[in-house]
Coordinates of C-alpha atoms in Angstrom, one line a residue:
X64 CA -12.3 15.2 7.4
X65 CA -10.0 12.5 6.9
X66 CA -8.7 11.5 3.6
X67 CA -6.4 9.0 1.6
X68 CA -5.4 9.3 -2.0
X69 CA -3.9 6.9 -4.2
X70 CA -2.2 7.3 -6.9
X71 CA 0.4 5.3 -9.1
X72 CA -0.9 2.7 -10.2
X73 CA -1.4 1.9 -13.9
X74 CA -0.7 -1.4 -16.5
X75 CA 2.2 -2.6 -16.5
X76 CA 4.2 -5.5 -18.1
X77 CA 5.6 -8.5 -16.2
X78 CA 8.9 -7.6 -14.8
X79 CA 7.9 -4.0 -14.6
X80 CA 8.2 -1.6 -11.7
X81 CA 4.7 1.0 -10.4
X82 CA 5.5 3.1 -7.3
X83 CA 2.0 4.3 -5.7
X84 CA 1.4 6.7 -3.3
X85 CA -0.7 8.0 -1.0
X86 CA -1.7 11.2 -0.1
X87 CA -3.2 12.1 3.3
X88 CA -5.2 15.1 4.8
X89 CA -6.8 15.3 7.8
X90 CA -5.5 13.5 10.5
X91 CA -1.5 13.6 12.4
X92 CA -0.1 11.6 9.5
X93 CA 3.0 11.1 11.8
X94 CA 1.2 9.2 14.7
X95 CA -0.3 6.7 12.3
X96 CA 1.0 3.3 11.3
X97 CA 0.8 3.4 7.4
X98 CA -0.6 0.1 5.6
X99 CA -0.9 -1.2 1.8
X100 CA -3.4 -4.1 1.3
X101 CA -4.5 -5.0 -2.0
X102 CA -7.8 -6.8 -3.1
X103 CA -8.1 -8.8 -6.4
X104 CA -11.5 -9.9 -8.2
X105 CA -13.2 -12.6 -6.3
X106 CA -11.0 -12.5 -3.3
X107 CA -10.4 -11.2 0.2
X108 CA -8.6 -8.0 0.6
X109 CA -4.9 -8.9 2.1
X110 CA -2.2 -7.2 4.1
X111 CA 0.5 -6.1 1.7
X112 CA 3.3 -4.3 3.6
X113 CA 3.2 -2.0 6.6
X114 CA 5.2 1.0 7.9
X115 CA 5.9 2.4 11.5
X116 CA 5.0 6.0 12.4
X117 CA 8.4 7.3 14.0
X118 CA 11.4 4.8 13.4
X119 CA 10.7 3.2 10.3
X120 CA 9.8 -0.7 11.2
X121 CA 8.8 -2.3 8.3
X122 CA 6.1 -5.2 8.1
X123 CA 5.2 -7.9 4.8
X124 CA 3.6 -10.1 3.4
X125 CA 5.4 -13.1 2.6
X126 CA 4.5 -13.2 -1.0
X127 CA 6.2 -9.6 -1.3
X128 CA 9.6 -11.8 -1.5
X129 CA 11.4 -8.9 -1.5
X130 CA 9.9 -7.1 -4.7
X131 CA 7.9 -4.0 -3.2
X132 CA 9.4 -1.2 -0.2
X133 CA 7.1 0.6 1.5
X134 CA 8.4 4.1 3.2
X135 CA 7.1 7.3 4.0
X136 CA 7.9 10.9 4.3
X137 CA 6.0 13.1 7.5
X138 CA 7.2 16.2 5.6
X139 CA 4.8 15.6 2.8
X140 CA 1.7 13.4 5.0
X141 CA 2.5 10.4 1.9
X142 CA 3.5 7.2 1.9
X143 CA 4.8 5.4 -0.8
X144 CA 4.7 1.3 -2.0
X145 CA 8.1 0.5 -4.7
X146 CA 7.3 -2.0 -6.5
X147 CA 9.5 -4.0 -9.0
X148 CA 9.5 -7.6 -10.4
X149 CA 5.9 -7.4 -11.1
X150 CA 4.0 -10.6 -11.3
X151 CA 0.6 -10.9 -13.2
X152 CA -0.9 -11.9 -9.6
X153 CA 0.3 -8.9 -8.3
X154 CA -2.6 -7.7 -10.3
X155 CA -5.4 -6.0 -7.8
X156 CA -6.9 -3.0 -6.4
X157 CA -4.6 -1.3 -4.2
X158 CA -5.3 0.4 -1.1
X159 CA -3.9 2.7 1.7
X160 CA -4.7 2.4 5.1
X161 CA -4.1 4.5 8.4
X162 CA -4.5 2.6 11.6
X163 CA -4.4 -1.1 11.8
X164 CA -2.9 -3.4 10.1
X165 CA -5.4 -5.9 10.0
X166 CA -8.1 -5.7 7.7
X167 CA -10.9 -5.3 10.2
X168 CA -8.9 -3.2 12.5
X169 CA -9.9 0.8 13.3
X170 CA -8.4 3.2 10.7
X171 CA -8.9 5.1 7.4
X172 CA -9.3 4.0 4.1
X173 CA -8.6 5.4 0.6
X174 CA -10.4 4.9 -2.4
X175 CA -7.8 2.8 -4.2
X176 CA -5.6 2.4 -7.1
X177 CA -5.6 -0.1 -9.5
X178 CA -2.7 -2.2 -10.7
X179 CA -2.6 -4.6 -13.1
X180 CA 0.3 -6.6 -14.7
X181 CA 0.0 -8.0 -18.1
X182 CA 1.5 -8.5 -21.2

């Protein structure tokens, strides 16, 4: 059976850096696009940043402005979400995702990780 872990994510202080990861098991990790979305109390769970299976194309959201890098490493089925200059509305669950990068799209989910920024 399929399967996602985070892992990573923690309190942190504005300004501060988290790098998550994700685990997976289960499926050809290399054939799959590899996505972070996050979700935040009271809202709709959004496309963070996106990785390509083979040659690694990179995909985010514009409000990323150049804070977080996503990559990945085959050898160990994980991909990984850097992310620096944290912002209090960075604050949110974050999730992995194998498969689409649309919200609604096909794919596999993990249970998320939670980040939140404050001071």
């Amino acid at each position: 059976q399929v399967q996602l872990v985070e892992s990573g994510g923690g309190l942190v202080q504005p300004g501060g850096s988290l790098r998550l990861s994700c685990a997976a098991s289960g499926l050809t990790f290399g054939i799959y696009v590899m996505n972070w979305f996050r979700q935040a109390p009271g809202k709709e769970r959004e496309f963070v940043a996106s990785i390509s299976s083979s040659s690694p194309d990179t995909y985010y959201a514009n409000f990323v402005e150049g804070r977080f890098t996503i990559s990945r490493d085959n050898t160990k089925n994980t991909v990984y979400l850097q992310m620096n200059s944290l912002k209090p509305e960075d604050t949110a669950v974050y999730y992995c995702k194998a498969g689409s990068r649309s919200t609604r799209g096909g794919g596999y989910w993990g249970q998320g990780t939670q980040v939140t920024v404050s001071s």
